[in-house]
PDB file of C-alpha atoms in Angstrom:
ATOM      1  CA  MET V   1     -26.646 -42.138  62.030  1.00  0.00           C
ATOM      2  CA  THR V   2     -24.492 -43.685  59.234  1.00  0.00           C
ATOM      3  CA  SER V   3     -24.616 -41.798  55.655  1.00  0.00           C
ATOM      4  CA  PRO V   4     -25.589 -44.111  52.862  1.00  0.00           C
ATOM      5  CA  THR V   5     -22.264 -42.836  50.965  1.00  0.00           C
ATOM      6  CA  ASP V   6     -20.025 -45.257  52.876  1.00  0.00           C
ATOM      7  CA  GLY V   7     -22.091 -47.650  53.387  1.00  0.00           C
ATOM      8  CA  GLY V   8     -22.092 -46.557  56.861  1.00  0.00           C
ATOM      9  CA  ARG V   9     -19.021 -48.250  58.341  1.00  0.00           C
ATOM     10  CA  PHE V  10     -18.569 -44.444  59.913  1.00  0.00           C
ATOM     11  CA  PRO V  11     -20.991 -43.177  62.243  1.00  0.00           C
ATOM     12  CA  TRP V  12     -22.079 -39.625  60.916  1.00  0.00           C
ATOM     13  CA  SER V  13     -20.806 -37.239  63.785  1.00  0.00           C
ATOM     14  CA  PHE V  14     -17.756 -35.814  64.432  1.00  0.00           C
ATOM     15  CA  ALA V  15     -14.210 -37.846  64.201  1.00  0.00           C
ATOM     16  CA  SER V  16     -16.873 -40.489  63.182  1.00  0.00           C
ATOM     17  CA  LEU V  17     -17.439 -40.876  67.090  1.00  0.00           C
ATOM     18  CA  ASP V  18     -19.675 -43.306  69.208  1.00  0.00           C
ATOM     19  CA  GLY V  19     -20.432 -45.029  72.211  1.00  0.00           C
ATOM     20  CA  ASP V  20     -18.941 -43.231  75.074  1.00  0.00           C
ATOM     21  CA  ASP V  21     -16.622 -41.249  73.416  1.00  0.00           C
ATOM     22  CA  ALA V  22     -19.755 -39.198  71.357  1.00  0.00           C
ATOM     23  CA  ASP V  23     -22.179 -39.669  75.088  1.00  0.00           C
ATOM     24  CA  PHE V  24     -23.201 -35.855  75.901  1.00  0.00           C
ATOM     25  CA  GLU V  25     -24.071 -36.984  79.411  1.00  0.00           C
ATOM     26  CA  THR V  26     -19.829 -37.182  79.496  1.00  0.00           C
ATOM     27  CA  ALA V  27     -18.147 -35.937  77.106  1.00  0.00           C
ATOM     28  CA  ALA V  28     -15.962 -33.095  77.294  1.00  0.00           C
ATOM     29  CA  ALA V  29     -17.502 -30.808  74.516  1.00  0.00           C
ATOM     30  CA  ALA V  30     -20.010 -30.279  72.324  1.00  0.00           C
ATOM     31  CA  ILE V  31     -20.228 -29.591  68.542  1.00  0.00           C
ATOM     32  CA  LEU V  32     -23.311 -26.711  68.115  1.00  0.00           C
ATOM     33  CA  PRO V  33     -23.740 -26.807  63.885  1.00  0.00           C
ATOM     34  CA  VAL V  34     -25.482 -23.991  62.771  1.00  0.00           C
ATOM     35  CA  PRO V  35     -26.149 -23.570  59.539  1.00  0.00           C
ATOM     36  CA  TYR V  36     -27.089 -19.676  58.880  1.00  0.00           C
ATOM     37  CA  ASP V  37     -26.247 -17.152  56.913  1.00  0.00           C
ATOM     38  CA  GLY V  38     -29.128 -14.604  55.953  1.00  0.00           C
ATOM     39  CA  THR V  39     -26.873 -11.430  55.919  1.00  0.00           C
ATOM     40  CA  VAL V  40     -23.359 -12.845  53.935  1.00  0.00           C
ATOM     41  CA  SER V  41     -22.955  -9.956  51.200  1.00  0.00           C
ATOM     42  CA  TYR V  42     -19.977 -11.332  48.613  1.00  0.00           C
ATOM     43  CA  ARG V  43     -20.587 -15.146  47.837  1.00  0.00           C
ATOM     44  CA  GLY V  44     -22.789 -17.447  49.883  1.00  0.00           C
ATOM     45  CA  GLY V  45     -23.368 -20.801  51.597  1.00  0.00           C
ATOM     46  CA  ALA V  46     -21.832 -20.901  54.801  1.00  0.00           C
ATOM     47  CA  ARG V  47     -24.955 -22.318  55.738  1.00  0.00           C
ATOM     48  CA  ASP V  48     -23.272 -25.486  54.107  1.00  0.00           C
ATOM     49  CA  GLY V  49     -19.949 -25.873  56.151  1.00  0.00           C
ATOM     50  CA  PRO V  50     -21.028 -26.691  59.988  1.00  0.00           C
ATOM     51  CA  GLN V  51     -22.456 -29.918  57.212  1.00  0.00           C
ATOM     52  CA  ALA V  52     -18.742 -30.276  55.674  1.00  0.00           C
ATOM     53  CA  ILE V  53     -16.561 -29.680  58.577  1.00  0.00           C
ATOM     54  CA  VAL V  54     -18.375 -32.302  60.202  1.00  0.00           C
ATOM     55  CA  GLU V  55     -19.015 -34.706  57.272  1.00  0.00           C
ATOM     56  CA  ALA V  56     -14.956 -34.213  56.693  1.00  0.00           C
ATOM     57  CA  SER V  57     -13.929 -34.404  60.245  1.00  0.00           C
ATOM     58  CA  ARG V  58     -15.388 -38.498  60.021  1.00  0.00           C
ATOM     59  CA  TYR V  59     -11.913 -39.330  58.437  1.00  0.00           C
ATOM     60  CA  LEU V  60      -9.391 -37.994  60.800  1.00  0.00           C
ATOM     61  CA  GLU V  61      -6.500 -39.891  61.922  1.00  0.00           C
ATOM     62  CA  LEU V  62      -7.165 -38.624  65.952  1.00  0.00           C
ATOM     63  CA  TYR V  63      -3.979 -38.783  67.485  1.00  0.00           C
ATOM     64  CA  GLU V  64      -2.943 -34.829  67.302  1.00  0.00           C
ATOM     65  CA  PRO V  65       1.255 -36.000  67.509  1.00  0.00           C
ATOM     66  CA  ASP V  66       1.477 -32.201  68.401  1.00  0.00           C
ATOM     67  CA  LEU V  67       0.048 -32.928  71.477  1.00  0.00           C
ATOM     68  CA  ASP V  68       0.904 -37.135  71.534  1.00  0.00           C
ATOM     69  CA  LEU V  69      -2.368 -37.083  72.335  1.00  0.00           C
ATOM     70  CA  GLU V  70      -5.762 -38.385  71.007  1.00  0.00           C
ATOM     71  CA  PRO V  71      -8.360 -35.310  72.077  1.00  0.00           C
ATOM     72  CA  SER V  72     -11.200 -37.514  71.439  1.00  0.00           C
ATOM     73  CA  GLN V  73     -10.749 -38.962  74.309  1.00  0.00           C
ATOM     74  CA  TRP V  74     -12.300 -36.788  76.540  1.00  0.00           C
ATOM     75  CA  GLY V  75     -15.189 -37.303  74.702  1.00  0.00           C
ATOM     76  CA  ILE V  76     -16.880 -34.808  71.375  1.00  0.00           C
ATOM     77  CA  ALA V  77     -20.025 -34.878  71.683  1.00  0.00           C
ATOM     78  CA  THR V  78     -21.938 -33.967  68.236  1.00  0.00           C
ATOM     79  CA  LEU V  79     -25.592 -32.079  68.463  1.00  0.00           C
ATOM     80  CA  PRO V  80     -29.261 -31.739  65.706  1.00  0.00           C
ATOM     81  CA  ALA V  81     -28.361 -28.807  63.655  1.00  0.00           C
ATOM     82  CA  LEU V  82     -29.679 -25.787  65.058  1.00  0.00           C
ATOM     83  CA  GLU V  83     -32.057 -24.841  62.924  1.00  0.00           C
ATOM     84  CA  PRO V  84     -32.084 -20.926  61.640  1.00  0.00           C
ATOM     85  CA  ASP V  85     -34.903 -18.668  62.618  1.00  0.00           C
ATOM     86  CA  VAL V  86     -36.084 -16.560  58.703  1.00  0.00           C
ATOM     87  CA  SER V  87     -36.950 -13.932  61.217  1.00  0.00           C
ATOM     88  CA  GLY V  88     -33.689 -12.651  61.248  1.00  0.00           C
ATOM     89  CA  PRO V  89     -30.105 -12.537  62.144  1.00  0.00           C
ATOM     90  CA  GLU V  90     -30.815 -11.084  65.827  1.00  0.00           C
ATOM     91  CA  ALA V  91     -33.560 -14.094  66.427  1.00  0.00           C
ATOM     92  CA  ASN V  92     -30.449 -16.496  66.020  1.00  0.00           C
ATOM     93  CA  ILE V  93     -28.582 -14.038  67.712  1.00  0.00           C
ATOM     94  CA  SER V  94     -30.425 -15.331  70.514  1.00  0.00           C
ATOM     95  CA  ARG V  95     -31.413 -18.954  70.179  1.00  0.00           C
ATOM     96  CA  VAL V  96     -27.312 -19.718  69.424  1.00  0.00           C
ATOM     97  CA  GLU V  97     -27.338 -17.498  73.106  1.00  0.00           C
ATOM     98  CA  GLN V  98     -29.539 -20.292  74.468  1.00  0.00           C
ATOM     99  CA  ALA V  99     -28.084 -23.015  72.979  1.00  0.00           C
ATOM    100  CA  VAL V 100     -24.656 -21.837  74.055  1.00  0.00           C
ATOM    101  CA  GLY V 101     -25.736 -20.506  77.899  1.00  0.00           C
ATOM    102  CA  ALA V 102     -26.954 -24.595  78.317  1.00  0.00           C
ATOM    103  CA  LEU V 103     -23.641 -25.955  76.782  1.00  0.00           C
ATOM    104  CA  ALA V 104     -21.541 -23.913  79.444  1.00  0.00           C
ATOM    105  CA  ASP V 105     -24.463 -24.955  82.412  1.00  0.00           C
ATOM    106  CA  ALA V 106     -24.138 -28.333  81.550  1.00  0.00           C
ATOM    107  CA  GLY V 107     -20.106 -28.402  81.504  1.00  0.00           C
ATOM    108  CA  LYS V 108     -19.287 -28.372  78.057  1.00  0.00           C
ATOM    109  CA  LEU V 109     -16.649 -26.991  75.880  1.00  0.00           C
ATOM    110  CA  PRO V 110     -19.149 -25.246  73.654  1.00  0.00           C
ATOM    111  CA  VAL V 111     -17.528 -25.545  70.103  1.00  0.00           C
ATOM    112  CA  MET V 112     -20.091 -23.485  67.464  1.00  0.00           C
ATOM    113  CA  LEU V 113     -19.885 -24.248  63.483  1.00  0.00           C
ATOM    114  CA  GLY V 114     -20.904 -22.003  61.116  1.00  0.00           C
ATOM    115  CA  GLY V 115     -22.779 -20.706  58.999  1.00  0.00           C
ATOM    116  CA  GLU V 116     -21.622 -16.761  59.273  1.00  0.00           C
ATOM    117  CA  HIS V 117     -20.027 -14.534  61.462  1.00  0.00           C
ATOM    118  CA  SER V 118     -22.925 -12.646  63.470  1.00  0.00           C
ATOM    119  CA  LEU V 119     -23.843 -16.089  65.020  1.00  0.00           C
ATOM    120  CA  THR V 120     -20.731 -15.660  67.346  1.00  0.00           C
ATOM    121  CA  LEU V 121     -22.597 -12.789  69.738  1.00  0.00           C
ATOM    122  CA  GLY V 122     -24.899 -14.941  70.931  1.00  0.00           C
ATOM    123  CA  ALA V 123     -21.886 -17.577  72.287  1.00  0.00           C
ATOM    124  CA  ILE V 124     -20.329 -14.497  73.819  1.00  0.00           C
ATOM    125  CA  ARG V 125     -23.127 -12.958  75.471  1.00  0.00           C
ATOM    126  CA  ALA V 126     -24.558 -16.372  76.630  1.00  0.00           C
ATOM    127  CA  LEU V 127     -20.850 -16.788  77.754  1.00  0.00           C
ATOM    128  CA  ALA V 128     -19.669 -13.383  79.072  1.00  0.00           C
ATOM    129  CA  GLN V 129     -22.660 -14.224  81.439  1.00  0.00           C
ATOM    130  CA  ARG V 130     -21.351 -17.157  82.871  1.00  0.00           C
ATOM    131  CA  HIS V 131     -17.353 -15.629  83.214  1.00  0.00           C
ATOM    132  CA  SER V 132     -17.049 -11.944  84.512  1.00  0.00           C
ATOM    133  CA  GLY V 133     -13.498 -10.968  82.552  1.00  0.00           C
ATOM    134  CA  LEU V 134     -14.233 -11.907  79.571  1.00  0.00           C
ATOM    135  CA  SER V 135     -11.574 -11.592  76.494  1.00  0.00           C
ATOM    136  CA  VAL V 136     -12.029 -12.650  72.931  1.00  0.00           C
ATOM    137  CA  LEU V 137      -9.472 -13.491  70.243  1.00  0.00           C
ATOM    138  CA  GLN V 138     -10.403 -13.378  67.415  1.00  0.00           C
ATOM    139  CA  LEU V 139      -8.410 -14.301  63.426  1.00  0.00           C
ATOM    140  CA  ASP V 140     -10.223 -13.295  60.709  1.00  0.00           C
ATOM    141  CA  ALA V 141      -9.439 -11.001  58.075  1.00  0.00           C
ATOM    142  CA  HIS V 142     -11.931  -8.459  58.195  1.00  0.00           C
ATOM    143  CA  ALA V 143     -12.630  -5.878  61.348  1.00  0.00           C
ATOM    144  CA  ASP V 144     -16.218  -6.544  60.910  1.00  0.00           C
ATOM    145  CA  MET V 145     -16.582  -3.561  62.839  1.00  0.00           C
ATOM    146  CA  ARG V 146     -19.302  -1.455  61.699  1.00  0.00           C
ATOM    147  CA  ASP V 147     -22.347   0.211  63.308  1.00  0.00           C
ATOM    148  CA  SER V 148     -24.466  -1.154  61.102  1.00  0.00           C
ATOM    149  CA  TYR V 149     -24.246  -3.084  57.458  1.00  0.00           C
ATOM    150  CA  GLN V 150     -27.027  -3.391  54.601  1.00  0.00           C
ATOM    151  CA  GLY V 151     -29.541  -1.707  57.159  1.00  0.00           C
ATOM    152  CA  SER V 152     -28.693  -3.858  60.458  1.00  0.00           C
ATOM    153  CA  PRO V 153     -26.487  -3.758  63.217  1.00  0.00           C
ATOM    154  CA  TYR V 154     -26.550  -7.557  63.506  1.00  0.00           C
ATOM    155  CA  SER V 155     -24.668  -8.163  60.155  1.00  0.00           C
ATOM    156  CA  HIS V 156     -21.704 -10.595  59.973  1.00  0.00           C
ATOM    157  CA  ALA V 157     -19.937  -6.616  59.490  1.00  0.00           C
ATOM    158  CA  CYS V 158     -20.847  -5.960  62.966  1.00  0.00           C
ATOM    159  CA  VAL V 159     -20.002  -8.860  64.392  1.00  0.00           C
ATOM    160  CA  MET V 160     -17.028  -7.668  66.591  1.00  0.00           C
ATOM    161  CA  ARG V 161     -18.404  -4.470  67.126  1.00  0.00           C
ATOM    162  CA  ARG V 162     -21.703  -5.897  69.545  1.00  0.00           C
ATOM    163  CA  VAL V 163     -18.451  -7.429  71.322  1.00  0.00           C
ATOM    164  CA  ARG V 164     -16.394  -4.688  72.106  1.00  0.00           C
ATOM    165  CA  GLU V 165     -20.275  -3.751  73.375  1.00  0.00           C
ATOM    166  CA  ILE V 166     -20.242  -6.674  76.129  1.00  0.00           C
ATOM    167  CA  VAL V 167     -16.952  -7.714  76.728  1.00  0.00           C
ATOM    168  CA  GLY V 168     -15.428  -3.891  76.487  1.00  0.00           C
ATOM    169  CA  ASP V 169     -12.439  -2.648  74.372  1.00  0.00           C
ATOM    170  CA  GLY V 170      -9.530  -3.478  76.415  1.00  0.00           C
ATOM    171  CA  ASN V 171     -10.671  -7.674  76.952  1.00  0.00           C
ATOM    172  CA  VAL V 172     -10.584  -8.066  72.403  1.00  0.00           C
ATOM    173  CA  VAL V 173      -7.418  -8.811  69.969  1.00  0.00           C
ATOM    174  CA  GLN V 174      -8.132  -9.494  66.995  1.00  0.00           C
ATOM    175  CA  ALA V 175      -5.940 -10.807  64.912  1.00  0.00           C
ATOM    176  CA  GLY V 176      -5.166 -11.530  60.509  1.00  0.00           C
ATOM    177  CA  VAL V 177      -7.376  -8.495  60.053  1.00  0.00           C
ATOM    178  CA  ARG V 178      -5.787  -6.830  56.273  1.00  0.00           C
ATOM    179  CA  SER V 179      -9.165  -5.173  54.948  1.00  0.00           C
ATOM    180  CA  ILE V 180     -10.932  -2.839  57.119  1.00  0.00           C
ATOM    181  CA  SER V 181     -13.658   0.789  55.500  1.00  0.00           C
ATOM    182  CA  SER V 182     -11.865   3.480  56.776  1.00  0.00           C
ATOM    183  CA  GLU V 183     -15.830   3.656  58.744  1.00  0.00           C
ATOM    184  CA  GLU V 184     -14.116   0.746  61.266  1.00  0.00           C
ATOM    185  CA  MET V 185     -10.694   3.029  61.362  1.00  0.00           C
ATOM    186  CA  GLU V 186     -12.398   5.930  61.921  1.00  0.00           C
ATOM    187  CA  HIS V 187     -14.208   4.504  64.933  1.00  0.00           C
ATOM    188  CA  ILE V 188     -10.713   2.512  65.896  1.00  0.00           C
ATOM    189  CA  ARG V 189      -8.962   5.885  66.457  1.00  0.00           C
ATOM    190  CA  ASP V 190     -11.734   7.905  67.698  1.00  0.00           C
ATOM    191  CA  ALA V 191     -12.418   5.638  71.323  1.00  0.00           C
ATOM    192  CA  ASP V 192      -8.683   4.840  71.005  1.00  0.00           C
ATOM    193  CA  ILE V 193      -9.303   1.406  70.669  1.00  0.00           C
ATOM    194  CA  THR V 194      -6.504  -1.707  70.949  1.00  0.00           C
ATOM    195  CA  GLY V 195      -6.333  -4.859  69.819  1.00  0.00           C
ATOM    196  CA  VAL V 196      -7.213  -4.449  66.308  1.00  0.00           C
ATOM    197  CA  HIS V 197      -3.635  -5.833  64.792  1.00  0.00           C
ATOM    198  CA  LEU V 198      -3.654  -5.122  61.169  1.00  0.00           C
ATOM    199  CA  TYR V 199      -2.077  -7.596  58.957  1.00  0.00           C
ATOM    200  CA  THR V 200      -0.744  -6.812  55.322  1.00  0.00           C
ATOM    201  CA  PRO V 201       1.038  -8.956  53.101  1.00  0.00           C
ATOM    202  CA  GLY V 202       4.347  -8.981  53.668  1.00  0.00           C
ATOM    203  CA  GLN V 203       4.195  -7.637  57.200  1.00  0.00           C
ATOM    204  CA  TYR V 204       3.574 -10.721  59.225  1.00  0.00           C
ATOM    205  CA  ASN V 205       6.995 -11.346  60.953  1.00  0.00           C
ATOM    206  CA  ASP V 206       7.209  -7.327  61.980  1.00  0.00           C
ATOM    207  CA  LEU V 207       3.959  -7.515  63.754  1.00  0.00           C
ATOM    208  CA  PRO V 208       4.809  -8.500  67.602  1.00  0.00           C
ATOM    209  CA  ALA V 209       5.179 -11.982  68.954  1.00  0.00           C
ATOM    210  CA  ILE V 210       3.407 -14.138  69.845  1.00  0.00           C
ATOM    211  CA  ASP V 211       2.770 -13.212  73.746  1.00  0.00           C
ATOM    212  CA  GLU V 212       2.896  -9.795  73.099  1.00  0.00           C
ATOM    213  CA  LEU V 213       0.159  -9.906  70.535  1.00  0.00           C
ATOM    214  CA  LEU V 214      -1.847 -12.069  73.388  1.00  0.00           C
ATOM    215  CA  ALA V 215      -1.463  -9.978  76.579  1.00  0.00           C
ATOM    216  CA  GLY V 216      -4.669  -8.394  76.015  1.00  0.00           C
ATOM    217  CA  LEU V 217      -6.123 -10.976  76.855  1.00  0.00           C
ATOM    218  CA  GLY V 218      -7.427 -11.866  80.706  1.00  0.00           C
ATOM    219  CA  GLU V 219      -7.701 -16.131  82.608  1.00  0.00           C
ATOM    220  CA  THR V 220     -10.943 -16.874  79.949  1.00  0.00           C
ATOM    221  CA  VAL V 221     -11.366 -16.843  76.215  1.00  0.00           C
ATOM    222  CA  TYR V 222     -12.999 -17.115  73.648  1.00  0.00           C
ATOM    223  CA  VAL V 223     -11.750 -17.693  70.412  1.00  0.00           C
ATOM    224  CA  THR V 224     -13.968 -17.525  67.263  1.00  0.00           C
ATOM    225  CA  VAL V 225     -12.468 -17.808  64.064  1.00  0.00           C
ATOM    226  CA  ASP V 226     -13.494 -16.499  60.763  1.00  0.00           C
ATOM    227  CA  LEU V 227     -12.030 -18.567  57.928  1.00  0.00           C
ATOM    228  CA  ASP V 228     -10.863 -16.249  55.443  1.00  0.00           C
ATOM    229  CA  ALA V 229      -7.794 -15.636  58.299  1.00  0.00           C
ATOM    230  CA  LEU V 230      -5.823 -18.200  56.672  1.00  0.00           C
ATOM    231  CA  ASP V 231      -4.350 -16.966  53.646  1.00  0.00           C
ATOM    232  CA  PRO V 232      -7.304 -17.847  49.854  1.00  0.00           C
ATOM    233  CA  SER V 233      -4.383 -20.091  48.975  1.00  0.00           C
ATOM    234  CA  ILE V 234      -4.386 -22.703  52.473  1.00  0.00           C
ATOM    235  CA  MET V 235      -8.405 -21.847  52.583  1.00  0.00           C
ATOM    236  CA  PRO V 236     -10.566 -20.731  50.061  1.00  0.00           C
ATOM    237  CA  ALA V 237     -14.008 -21.795  50.356  1.00  0.00           C
ATOM    238  CA  VAL V 238     -15.214 -18.990  51.867  1.00  0.00           C
ATOM    239  CA  GLY V 239     -17.304 -15.747  50.842  1.00  0.00           C
ATOM    240  CA  THR V 240     -14.779 -12.993  50.668  1.00  0.00           C
ATOM    241  CA  PRO V 241     -11.581 -14.465  49.872  1.00  0.00           C
ATOM    242  CA  GLU V 242      -8.797 -11.775  50.673  1.00  0.00           C
ATOM    243  CA  PRO V 243      -5.019 -11.757  49.862  1.00  0.00           C
ATOM    244  CA  GLY V 244      -2.130 -12.267  52.716  1.00  0.00           C
ATOM    245  CA  GLY V 245      -3.869 -13.921  55.089  1.00  0.00           C
ATOM    246  CA  LEU V 246      -1.982 -16.747  57.848  1.00  0.00           C
ATOM    247  CA  SER V 247      -0.229 -19.688  56.712  1.00  0.00           C
ATOM    248  CA  TRP V 248      -1.682 -23.187  58.977  1.00  0.00           C
ATOM    249  CA  GLN V 249       1.654 -22.571  61.008  1.00  0.00           C
ATOM    250  CA  GLU V 250       0.935 -19.279  62.368  1.00  0.00           C
ATOM    251  CA  THR V 251      -2.508 -20.460  62.956  1.00  0.00           C
ATOM    252  CA  LEU V 252      -1.764 -22.820  65.333  1.00  0.00           C
ATOM    253  CA  GLY V 253       1.014 -21.259  67.000  1.00  0.00           C
ATOM    254  CA  ILE V 254      -1.595 -18.667  68.064  1.00  0.00           C
ATOM    255  CA  LEU V 255      -4.374 -21.152  68.738  1.00  0.00           C
ATOM    256  CA  ARG V 256      -1.860 -23.096  70.804  1.00  0.00           C
ATOM    257  CA  ALA V 257      -0.589 -20.392  72.791  1.00  0.00           C
ATOM    258  CA  VAL V 258      -4.166 -18.720  73.952  1.00  0.00           C
ATOM    259  CA  ALA V 259      -4.759 -22.179  75.327  1.00  0.00           C
ATOM    260  CA  GLN V 260      -1.663 -22.456  77.207  1.00  0.00           C
ATOM    261  CA  ARG V 261      -1.849 -19.322  78.737  1.00  0.00           C
ATOM    262  CA  SER V 262      -5.797 -18.221  79.647  1.00  0.00           C
ATOM    263  CA  ARG V 263      -9.461 -21.112  79.812  1.00  0.00           C
ATOM    264  CA  VAL V 264     -10.537 -21.524  76.202  1.00  0.00           C
ATOM    265  CA  ILE V 265     -14.179 -21.716  77.406  1.00  0.00           C
ATOM    266  CA  GLY V 266     -15.734 -22.192  73.951  1.00  0.00           C
ATOM    267  CA  PHE V 267     -14.660 -21.195  70.437  1.00  0.00           C
ATOM    268  CA  ASP V 268     -16.212 -20.973  67.211  1.00  0.00           C
ATOM    269  CA  VAL V 269     -14.973 -22.138  63.476  1.00  0.00           C
ATOM    270  CA  MET V 270     -17.292 -19.935  60.831  1.00  0.00           C
ATOM    271  CA  GLU V 271     -17.685 -18.670  57.382  1.00  0.00           C
ATOM    272  CA  LEU V 272     -16.941 -22.094  55.670  1.00  0.00           C
ATOM    273  CA  ALA V 273     -18.674 -22.176  52.214  1.00  0.00           C
ATOM    274  CA  PRO V 274     -17.472 -25.848  50.813  1.00  0.00           C
ATOM    275  CA  ASN V 275     -19.224 -24.654  47.475  1.00  0.00           C
ATOM    276  CA  GLU V 276     -16.757 -22.497  46.588  1.00  0.00           C
ATOM    277  CA  GLY V 277     -13.606 -24.462  46.748  1.00  0.00           C
ATOM    278  CA  PRO V 278     -11.552 -27.540  46.725  1.00  0.00           C
ATOM    279  CA  THR V 279     -12.991 -30.396  49.591  1.00  0.00           C
ATOM    280  CA  HIS V 280     -10.476 -29.892  51.359  1.00  0.00           C
ATOM    281  CA  ALA V 281     -11.008 -26.820  52.686  1.00  0.00           C
ATOM    282  CA  ALA V 282     -13.527 -28.600  54.779  1.00  0.00           C
ATOM    283  CA  PHE V 283     -10.549 -31.426  55.626  1.00  0.00           C
ATOM    284  CA  THR V 284      -8.793 -28.092  57.258  1.00  0.00           C
ATOM    285  CA  ALA V 285     -11.222 -26.514  58.686  1.00  0.00           C
ATOM    286  CA  ALA V 286     -12.184 -30.223  60.321  1.00  0.00           C
ATOM    287  CA  ARG V 287      -8.938 -30.249  61.177  1.00  0.00           C
ATOM    288  CA  LEU V 288      -8.435 -26.850  62.631  1.00  0.00           C
ATOM    289  CA  THR V 289     -12.215 -27.801  65.321  1.00  0.00           C
ATOM    290  CA  TYR V 290     -10.618 -30.964  66.280  1.00  0.00           C
ATOM    291  CA  LYS V 291      -7.056 -29.201  67.327  1.00  0.00           C
ATOM    292  CA  LEU V 292      -8.247 -26.982  68.740  1.00  0.00           C
ATOM    293  CA  ILE V 293     -10.412 -29.055  70.609  1.00  0.00           C
ATOM    294  CA  GLY V 294      -7.784 -31.163  71.817  1.00  0.00           C
ATOM    295  CA  TYR V 295      -5.470 -27.304  72.734  1.00  0.00           C
ATOM    296  CA  ALA V 296      -8.269 -26.353  75.057  1.00  0.00           C
ATOM    297  CA  LEU V 297      -8.974 -29.943  76.393  1.00  0.00           C
ATOM    298  CA  ALA V 298      -5.243 -30.708  77.179  1.00  0.00           C
ATOM    299  CA  ALA V 299      -4.842 -27.120  78.960  1.00  0.00           C
ATOM    300  CA  ARG V 300      -7.342 -28.000  81.821  1.00  0.00           C
TER     301      ARG V 300
END
């Protein structure tokens, strides 16, 4: 399918791939757009994120200098959007679980584009059933560890509390967190939870080196990126921006390192709200997605 806005020059698919490069049967990675934002609490619009990321990706240069190759060479299929279920977050999480499970069974690297962060729970449910000892790396401005928020235990603000219940507290590393509630801090202290690395402005360089930061992760890892982990000067188009975030190079350094030391079996890029910022934010999200595909597949 082509877009009428560009005269049909580029296929409407991730990175504008077509032919064998985008064929699902042979592609190593599969893009799963999930346009749902039913529990967002400040600024909405994350439901528009997946389409904006795919659209921006159509204008990427495919060669990645830091890898000295084109990640597209392994094939990247773009799936139809997983349309939201209006009954609520739990139903959408279940739909993601089924879709990601099917991709994993087909031997694909699942790449979910959100959409709100609650959806990550579905992907991790699916992959934890297929990979014992699954670890999770979360890049995020927020801890997302409330037990319930606005009446729902499946809110985006609760996703990592639910994830820890599945994979265990010792198998989660949370980096970039700089906004956290007293309820979450009390839970972390009472349960003696490790792996939550709080970043306050100006403190990043005083925190553990990347190897130490990632030491708690096992051999197989799911990576979840809430784009508000990045500083708002780089990524303003998110629902709840927080000052003092990760730089572009810091983010890539962490993602490159986790792919080199562990097997990344799936990842997501969540919470882009394209109408809340300039168009470059979608392009940044697309480049981040493409680079992480490259890091994950090159390491294999």
